Amino acid sequence: MDEPALRQLLDDVRSGALSADEAVRRLRRLPFADLGFARLDHHRTLRQGLPEAVYGPGKTPAQCAEVVAELLAEPSGSPVLLTRADPGQVEAALARNPSGVQAAAGVVVWRPAPPRPGRVLVITAGTADLPVAEECTAVLAAFGFAPQLIPDCGVAGVHRLLATVDELADADVVVVVAGMEGALASLVGGITPAPVVAVPTSVGYGAGLQGVTALLAMLASCAAGLTVVGIDNGFGAACAVARMLA
Amino acid sequence: MDEPALRQLLDDVRSGALSADEAVRRLRRLPFADLGFARLDHHRTLRQGLPEAVYGPGKTPAQCAEVVAELLAEPSGSPVLLTRADPGQVEAALARNPSGVQAAAGVVVWRPAPPRPGRVLVITAGTADLPVAEECTAVLAAFGFAPQLIPDCGVAGVHRLLATVDELADADVVVVVAGMEGALASLVGGITPAPVVAVPTSVGYGAGLQGVTALLAMLASCAAGLTVVGIDNGFGAACAVARMLA
Amino acid sequence: MDEPALRQLLDDVRSGALSADEAVRRLRRLPFADLGFARLDHHRTLRQGLPEAVYGPGKTPAQCAEVVAELLAEPSGSPVLLTRADPGQVEAALARNPSGVQAAAGVVVWRPAPPRPGRVLVITAGTADLPVAEECTAVLAAFGFAPQLIPDCGVAGVHRLLATVDELADADVVVVVAGMEGALASLVGGITPAPVVAVPTSVGYGAGLQGVTALLAMLASCAAGLTVVGIDNGFGAACAVARMLA
Amino acid sequence: MDEPALRQLLDDVRSGALSADEAVRRLRRLPFADLGFARLDHHRTLRQGLPEAVYGPGKTPAQCAEVVAELLAEPSGSPVLLTRADPGQVEAALARNPSGVQAAAGVVVWRPAPPRPGRVLVITAGTADLPVAEECTAVLAAFGFAPQLIPDCGVAGVHRLLATVDELADADVVVVVAGMEGALASLVGGITPAPVVAVPTSVGYGAGLQGVTALLAMLASCAAGLTVVGIDNGFGAACAVARMLA
Amino acid sequence: MDEPALRQLLDDVRSGALSADEAVRRLRRLPFADLGFARLDHHRTLRQGLPEAVYGPGKTPAQCAEVVAELLAEPSGSPVLLTRADPGQVEAALARNPSGVQAAAGVVVWRPAPPRPGRVLVITAGTADLPVAEECTAVLAAFGFAPQLIPDCGVAGVHRLLATVDELADADVVVVVAGMEGALASLVGGITPAPVVAVPTSVGYGAGLQGVTALLAMLASCAAGLTVVGIDNGFGAACAVARMLA
Amino acid sequence: MDEPALRQLLDDVRSGALSADEAVRRLRRLPFADLGFARLDHHRTLRQGLPEAVYGPGKTPAQCAEVVAELLAEPSGSPVLLTRADPGQVEAALARNPSGVQAAAGVVVWRPAPPRPGRVLVITAGTADLPVAEECTAVLAAFGFAPQLIPDCGVAGVHRLLATVDELADADVVVVVAGMEGALASLVGGITPAPVVAVPTSVGYGAGLQGVTALLAMLASCAAGLTVVGIDNGFGAACAVARMLA
Amino acid sequence: MDEPALRQLLDDVRSGALSADEAVRRLRRLPFADLGFARLDHHRTLRQGLPEAVYGPGKTPAQCAEVVAELLAEPSGSPVLLTRADPGQVEAALARNPSGVQAAAGVVVWRPAPPRPGRVLVITAGTADLPVAEECTAVLAAFGFAPQLIPDCGVAGVHRLLATVDELADADVVVVVAGMEGALASLVGGITPAPVVAVPTSVGYGAGLQGVTALLAMLASCAAGLTVVGIDNGFGAACAVARMLA
Amino acid sequence: MDEPALRQLLDDVRSGALSADEAVRRLRRLPFADLGFARLDHHRTLRQGLPEAVYGPGKTPAQCAEVVAELLAEPSGSPVLLTRADPGQVEAALARNPSGVQAAAGVVVWRPAPPRPGRVLVITAGTADLPVAEECTAVLAAFGFAPQLIPDCGVAGVHRLLATVDELADADVVVVVAGMEGALASLVGGITPAPVVAVPTSVGYGAGLQGVTALLAMLASCAAGLTVVGIDNGFGAACAVARMLA
C-alpha cells in the first residue's frame, strides 16, 4: 500500500464510501513491509553520509558494475563502496562508473562523504597487517574521516608503541590491527581511555591458526572494554568507528 | 496505536477534524510493532494447537510457575509446556498450575492438544538415548500426535533396525535419536522415503565429543535429504515434526 | 535366489523331490540381499519421480557419462541428475547423453519429473549464497517442483525479509540459504509455521569459518523446529523438501 | 626517581654540584617506569569516574576485602567494583567495606559515579541471558549511566524486537546480550545506526558450544560495524560503552 | 515368520492348500529381519565365547540388573559383562545376579569364557593410565585371555620400555594405553611386528585436551600400521584384540 | 663396539691384560645403540617380507630414486614401496629402478612379496573413496596378499552391503574405507566377527571436515572392537592388516 | 644382568670356563635395558640435584606415600617432589615421610637441593595466575634456585611491567605466567634478551578457552625466541629452567 | 626530547632561565618513548650479535630489498636475515644487497656473526622435516653457532635415536624438529638433561592436522621441562637457542 492508495482509503472514509470498520480492517492487515520500509527508510536517512557497500566475492564483474550503477543512480548522494573486489571486478565497476577511485587493494570508492570531525588512529602490529589496515582507512576516508595510520607497533618492540602515547591519548577511537598473538590490542587498551576496535588478522605462522589465535586473544584480553570485529575485517572496523563517531 | 485510537483517527478524518495529509503522516509513522504484532498474531492463530514452551534453565522455580500461569490465562487453549526443568521448577510449576502432567524427565504439559493424524516414528540407537527421545515423544504427545517409540536399533546390530522396515515404510516422519557415531540416521535415511529428523545426542565415549561427532556425522550423511537439529534437542525435533505435519 | 529358483524350490517341495526340512534349511540360508533387494526395490518404487543423482567429485568425465547412461537405460523414467560436476564432467555427460539440460552450475538434469504440487520458497541472505540456492532450486525443479527463489533477504536489512511475509505464510516448505552468521534462518523460523530447511553456506569473512559458524548458529537457533543440512548442501536441502512433500 | 629526587638533581645542576653531562646521563637512565608511571597516572586522571574493578575468581575472600579497602583508601573518589565474586567474597568485602551495595549477582559497588548523560540500551534475547545483562547494567550504573534493560527480544519472535524500534533509534549505544545463535545482534545492527556491542552468552543447547556459536555468529555478522566482547563478559561490554561515551 | 510357520507354508504347498504363486508372494514379502535375524544369529554363533556387554551409563541400577539377568537366562553360556557401571549399578547387578565378579572399577563379569590361547601385552605409559588398562585386561580375561599388564613404560624413561623388548617380540597383540602425548604407541609400533591397538587416555595436563592430543598423536604416528580406538576405551581395545585372535 | 672389539676385550680379560674391574667399567659404558641396534636388527629379521616404504612428500624426485635404489641394493629381498609420490617422483624412481610397477596412483612397488594366505576384504562407501582403497590394496598386494575390493557399499543403500554378507563372514580382516559420516564401519563391525580396520577419508561436503567427521564417527562407533587409522591412510591400513596376519 | 653377573661372566672367561664365542653371544644378547639402565643412570648422575617428581592425580594417598618413601630410600640424596596432590595425598605422604614441607598448594618437597646460582624471574599477569606461578617457584626452590616472583604485571597496566625493566635485564631466565590473552609473554620477550619460558594458564572468561587462547597466543608471539610449556604447567616450566641453568 | 634539548633544559636551569618547578614539570611530562627508547637501545646493545630478521610474507620484493639495505646501513654490524622469502624476494634482496648468502630455502644472511661457543644439536624425525630444520640451522649459523644436524631419528626406528645418545649427552641445547605425532621430542627429553626446544612441523597425513597434533603432543609431553615453539617455526627455535646460550 503506497501513499496514493493510503490517501484514497482515507478519502473513501471521509466520503463515506468506506466504513470505519472496513478501513480499520484494511489498515490492520497492512503488511509489515509496506509501512515498515518507510520507517526503515527514515532510519536510513539518519545514516546519510554512510557508504553503501557492495561486497565483491560471489558476484560477476558485470553484477558488481550494475549494483554500483544502481546505487549511484539514487539521489541520496551517499558514498558507494565496492569491497573485497578482485581486479576484474574493480575494472568492470570503474569502466561503467568512471567517477570512482580505487582507495586500497580491492576497495573502490564513489562519491566520498565530505570531511567529518573525529580523530581516528589505526595502528598495526606489523607491515603484513597493512592490507587490512588500508581497507579500514580507505573505508574511513570514504566516510569522511581522516584516519592516521601508524604501522609496525608490535609489542615485540614496545618502544615503538610507547612513542605513540600522545596520539593514543588524543584519539577519539583507536583501531588496532594485529595478527599473530594480537597482543597489541591489550597493550593499547591499557594505555588509552578511548574506544578500541580490535581487528585480528590472518597474518602469522601455523599456530596463528589463520587469525583465530589473535581473535581469541583479543576477546580474552585483560584490558577491559576492548571490542573486536571479525578476522581481517577492516571494513567492519571502519563501520564500527563510524557508528561510534556518528 | 491500538484499535480504538485507529478508529478515532478515521472518525476524525471523516468529520474533517483531521486532514488527509496529517492522517497519512500519522499512519506512516505507525511503529512496526503495533500493526506488525497484529499480523504476527494472525500467524500465531494459524499455529493454534502448537504448545507455548517455557524453557526452564536460567529461571527460578517461581518464574517458571508464573510464566506458565500467564500462558494458561490466555483463552487460546493452546498447550503449554515446561521443558528442561529441574525438579524444583517442576514442583513449583505444578503446585501453582496443578492441571499439568509431567510427561517426561523435565517436561510438564498443560492442556495437551486433541489427537491429530500423522504417523511419527521415533527410533533410538541405544537405551542411553532414551531421555532425549522421551523429551521428543512427550512434546509430540502434547501436540496431539501419538508417536511410536522404538528403542535400541543401533547399527551395531543391524537386524534390529531391519525388523522395523515396515514401520519405516509407513511412517510420515521418522525421528532418529542417536549418539556415539550417529550412523543410525544414515541407515534409516537409506531405507525410508519419509522425512528424517536426526537428533544427535551427547551419549558416548570420549571421541563422541559430547555429541559433536554424531552431529557432524548426521550432517555429512551419505543419505540424501536428512535434516538435523541440535545436540540432545528432542524438543526441537518434535517441533520440526509438527511443522512438517501441520 | 531369484523368483524362478524360488518357484522351482516350491515345485520340488510339492513334488516331493525336496523334503520340507531341506527346504526350510535352504530358505533360512537365503542371503539377506536377495530378498532384501526386492524389498528395497519396492521402496524404490514408492520413490518414483525422485532423481537418481550422480555425485561428480572423484569420478572421471568418462565415468560420469557412463553412470548417467546406465541410469537413463533403466525404463523407470526417473529423473537423472549429475551434481557438483566440473565443466569437463558436464561436457562429457552431455556429449554422451544429449537429452540433458544444465540447470545450474555443476548440475545437469535428464528426464525431469512432471510438475508436482507444493509451494517451496528458497530464500537467501545474500547474493553470494546464490550458487547454493540455485543448486537447490535446480534439483527441486528436476523433482517437478516450481520453487520460488527470493534472494538477498539478510537480516542486516530486516525490511527485505518482512516484505516476503505473505509468501512465508503461504509456503509449504521454506529453504533458507545463508552464510556468515546464518541469522536469517532463526528469523524465518520465527515468522513462518512451515517446515524450515536451513542450509549454511561457506560465504563470509574469516570468522565464518567456511560455513561452520552459520551451521552452528542454525543448530543453536532460538526458533524451535528448524532443521539443518550440511554446509553448502543445496542438493540435500532439495531432497529433504522432496521427502516432506512426497 | 620521585619528585624530590628530581628536584634535588635540578638544584644540584643549578648549584654546579652536578655537571650537565652527568645530569643528562642520569636522566637518560631513568627507568621507564618512574616517569612513565606519572604519564599513565595522567591518563588515569582522564578516566576519573570509571570504576576500579576487582576480579573475584582466584582470590580469597580476605584478599578481595583488602584490595577493595586499599582502593577505597585512595582519595580519587573513583567507583570501586568487585566482580564475579562468590557469596563468600561478597560477604567478606561488604563486612570490611560496609558502604558498598550488591548491584547484581557477583557484583558489588562502592562509591558509584555521579549520573552521566548517554542513552544506553541493553537488550537480551532471552530471560536466561539476564545474569550477563545485569552484570552489564550494574557496572554501567556504577559508571553513572542509567541503562534501559529490555529483556526477551529474541529473533524467534521478531515482533518483540520491532516494538523497540524507537528506543533503538534513540540510543547512543546498544548492548545486545544473546546466547544460542546470537542472531539478535545482527538484527539490531541492521536497525540502529548506533554503536552495537554484542555480548555472546553461554546460554543454550549443545550446539551452542558454551557461547562459541553466538560468538562466532556475532563476529561473522552480515550487519556491518558490530563489535563483540568475550563470552558472558557483561563487565567488558559496560567498559566498552564507557569508553564510547567518555 | 518363524520356523514352524515356514514349515507350515511348505506343507501347505505340498498338500496343494497353497498355490506356488501365493507361496512365492508370501516368501518374497518376508521381512528382512525374520530371515536376517537367523543369519545374524549364525554369525553370533561364530562369536561364541565373546561377552555380551551391558553399557552402564544412562541406565538405572534396576535396568542394569534386569538386562544382565535376561542375558544370563540365555542358554548360550556366553560371558556377560557390565561396563562403566557406577557403584549403585554394580551393587544392584550383583545383588540380583550374585554369580558375577567385579573384575575392575566399573566392570563386572559373569560366566567368564574358558581360557584361550594368545599372548596379549597391555602396556601403559603411566600409573594414571591404569584404570583404562584394567578395564581392558578385565574384559580380555572375561574373553578367556590371560593378558600381561606392564605399567609405567612412558617414553620419558625409555629404558623402562626397552626392558620389555622380549615381551614385545613375543606378543601376539600389544595394547598401548597412554595419555598426555601418547608417544608410547609410536615407540612400541617401531619395536614390535605385532598388531598394536593404541588406546588414548584422558590423563594429563591442559594441553592433553582430555585425550584428544594422545588420540591425534596415535593416528598421526610415524610407526606404520598402528590402529587406534576411542579415548579411554579399554573395552573397545579388548574387543579389537578378541577379533584379531578369534 | 662391534664384535671384533668385544672379542678383543674378552681376550684381554682372559690374558690378564685387562682387569675384570676395567672390563666391567667398559662394558657398562657400552652405548645403547651398539648392542641395541643388533637386537633391533633381529626384530627386523622377523619382519622379513614386509615392504620398506619410502614416503614421497618432501623429497626431490632424485632423492626418491636414490633411496629406492639403496633399499633395492640390500640383499634382503624385501619389497620396496614408494608411496604418496607425485608423477615426477614416480618417473624418476622408475627411471633409475626400472623393475618397479606402479600399482596405484602414487604407489610404486619393487620386488613384491610372494603370495601369502589371508582373506582381506576392502570395502568402500563410495566411488570417491577408491583412491584411498586402491592405495591400501596396492600395498597389500606388495605384501603378498590378494585383497578383494568391493566398492560402493555406502549405508544409504544398505542392500549393497547386505549382498556382501558372505564375504564379510569369511574374511580374516576387513578394511572399511569411508568418508562423509563413515557409518559403513559401524555397520560392518556389527555384521562381521573379523577385525575391522576403519580408514576415514577426506571425501565429502563441508560438514565432513576433510575426514575429521568420519574419523570421529569411527572412533565413537557403537560397534565394539573397531580400530581406526589416520585420515586417507590406506597405507597404514595395509600395514595394520599385515601385522594382524603375520 | 647386574654387575655381579657380569663380573662372573668375565671371571669365567678368564678361567676358561667360558669360551670367548659364548661370552660374545651372551653379551650381544644383553637386553637393552640392563646396560641401558646403567647409561641412563649415568645421565641421571649428571642431573644430581634435580627432583624426582611424583605426579599425584590417579594415585591413592597410600600409593603417593609409598612412592615417596621408596624414592627417599635411595641414597642419591636427590630432592623428591609430590605435585598436583590433593589434601588427602599431601597428608598421607607427609604422615609417612614427615621430613617434607608443603611448598605450595599441592606441592610437597623432601630433601631440597642446596642453593644454586641463577637469577630466575617469575612474572604473572594477574593474581589469579599465582597458583601456577607458585607451583613453579616451589619446584624451582626444591631445585636449589631462589626465584623472584613478581605478580600482577598484566599488559593492561603496562607501567607495572616497565617498573621491572631492570630485573628483566638482569635475569638469567624469565618465566611468564599468564592466562586470558597471554600477551605478557610477548611484551616480556620484546624487552629481555634472556630465555623466556611462557606458561599459559586457564585463568579467564569464556573466550580464554581454559588456557587454549593464551597457549596459542604465546606460540604465535611476534617476539622471537619465546618457548612455551603446557597449560597451567608450572612444574614443567621449572624443569625447563633447570635444564637451561644446569 | 633528544639529548641536545635535554642539555639545553639543564643549562637553562643552571642559568636561572628556567625555574626548578618548571623543569620538573617538563621532565615529568617526558613521553615514555623518548627516554624509554634509549633504555631499550641499551638492551639492544646487550643483544649485539643477534640478527635483525626481516619476515618476508606480505612484503613486496622491493620492500624486502629496502628494509635489508636500511638494516645493513646501520653501523652495528649485527647480522641481517631475510626469512620465509619467496624466490622473487630473495632475488630482489640479493640484487640490491649482494653481500648476502642464501643459507637455506627462503633464508638469506648478511654479515653473519663470528663463531660462538655452544654445542647445539638439531634432530629431525624424518626427511620431510628438513626444511624447517634447515631454517633453524641457517639462523643458528647466522648467530655464529655451528649446529650439528642429525636427520631421520623418528621413534618408529628408535635405534636411530639411540645411536645419538652420546651427542645428546654432550649437547648444550637440543632442538627437536618433528611432525606427525611429534613423539621424538618426548623421547629426547627423557634421554638428555639439556634444554630441549621442540618444533612441531606440518609434515604428515590428515590426522596430523597441519602440525597441530605434533604441537599438542609436545606440549602434553610426559618428559618434564620440554619447551615448544610454534608450528614450522625453525626461526623461532634458533632464537630461543640464542637466548639460552647468550
Tab-separated table of N, CA, C and O in Angstrom, chain C residues 180-182 206-218, chain D residues 213 215-218 220:
chain	number	residue	atom	x	y	z
C	180	MET	N	27.737	-16.438	6.508
C	180	MET	CA	28.097	-15.527	7.602
C	180	MET	C	27.561	-16.070	8.927
C	180	MET	O	27.937	-17.149	9.339
C	181	GLU	N	26.648	-15.348	9.587
C	181	GLU	CA	26.156	-15.794	10.886
C	181	GLU	C	24.853	-16.568	10.781
C	181	GLU	O	24.332	-17.038	11.791
C	182	GLY	N	24.304	-16.701	9.589
C	182	GLY	CA	23.140	-17.567	9.395
C	182	GLY	C	21.891	-17.157	10.143
C	182	GLY	O	20.963	-17.964	10.324
C	206	GLY	N	36.593	-14.346	7.654
C	206	GLY	CA	37.322	-15.340	8.436
C	206	GLY	C	36.543	-16.014	9.551
C	206	GLY	O	36.581	-17.239	9.689
C	207	ALA	N	35.800	-15.222	10.350
C	207	ALA	CA	35.134	-15.828	11.498
C	207	ALA	C	33.936	-16.663	11.087
C	207	ALA	O	33.318	-17.314	11.922
C	208	GLY	N	33.602	-16.641	9.811
C	208	GLY	CA	32.550	-17.528	9.339
C	208	GLY	C	33.012	-18.971	9.293
C	208	GLY	O	32.207	-19.895	9.174
C	209	LEU	N	34.323	-19.160	9.374
C	209	LEU	CA	34.928	-20.499	9.445
C	209	LEU	C	34.400	-21.412	8.352
C	209	LEU	O	34.060	-22.567	8.591
C	210	GLN	N	34.323	-20.897	7.151
C	210	GLN	CA	33.910	-21.712	5.990
C	210	GLN	C	32.529	-22.324	6.170
C	210	GLN	O	32.260	-23.420	5.682
C	211	GLY	N	31.666	-21.651	6.860
C	211	GLY	CA	30.299	-22.145	6.994
C	211	GLY	C	30.009	-22.787	8.339
C	211	GLY	O	28.843	-23.032	8.661
C	212	VAL	N	31.034	-23.063	9.099
C	212	VAL	CA	30.814	-23.710	10.397
C	212	VAL	C	30.019	-22.791	11.322
C	212	VAL	O	29.141	-23.233	12.065
C	213	THR	N	30.313	-21.508	11.267
C	213	THR	CA	29.584	-20.565	12.122
C	213	THR	C	28.092	-20.564	11.792
C	213	THR	O	27.247	-20.660	12.686
C	214	ALA	N	27.766	-20.475	10.528
C	214	ALA	CA	26.352	-20.483	10.150
C	214	ALA	C	25.707	-21.813	10.540
C	214	ALA	O	24.567	-21.860	11.008
C	215	LEU	N	26.431	-22.887	10.338
C	215	LEU	CA	25.915	-24.207	10.704
C	215	LEU	C	25.585	-24.271	12.187
C	215	LEU	O	24.476	-24.658	12.589
C	216	LEU	N	26.543	-23.885	13.017
C	216	LEU	CA	26.316	-23.928	14.464
C	216	LEU	C	25.162	-23.016	14.858
C	216	LEU	O	24.325	-23.362	15.689
C	217	ALA	N	25.123	-21.842	14.254
C	217	ALA	CA	24.079	-20.882	14.608
C	217	ALA	C	22.704	-21.432	14.262
C	217	ALA	O	21.745	-21.271	15.011
C	218	MET	N	22.604	-22.098	13.118
C	218	MET	CA	21.303	-22.647	12.734
C	218	MET	C	20.892	-23.779	13.681
C	218	MET	O	19.724	-23.917	14.036
D	213	THR	N	29.250	-20.539	19.627
D	213	THR	CA	28.422	-20.338	18.439
D	213	THR	C	27.939	-18.895	18.345
D	213	THR	O	28.038	-18.255	17.289
D	215	LEU	N	29.270	-16.339	19.719
D	215	LEU	CA	30.447	-15.502	19.498
D	215	LEU	C	30.816	-15.454	18.024
D	215	LEU	O	30.988	-14.386	17.426
D	216	LEU	N	30.922	-16.622	17.421
D	216	LEU	CA	31.290	-16.674	16.015
D	216	LEU	C	30.231	-15.981	15.156
D	216	LEU	O	30.544	-15.257	14.210
D	217	ALA	N	28.970	-16.219	15.486
D	217	ALA	CA	27.903	-15.628	14.687
D	217	ALA	C	27.958	-14.109	14.747
D	217	ALA	O	27.764	-13.422	13.738
D	218	MET	N	28.233	-13.576	15.920
D	218	MET	CA	28.300	-12.121	16.046
D	218	MET	C	29.483	-11.564	15.263
D	218	MET	O	29.392	-10.515	14.631
D	220	ALA	N	30.791	-12.898	12.645
D	220	ALA	CA	30.575	-13.111	11.207
D	220	ALA	C	29.336	-12.392	10.719
D	220	ALA	O	28.902	-12.611	9.599
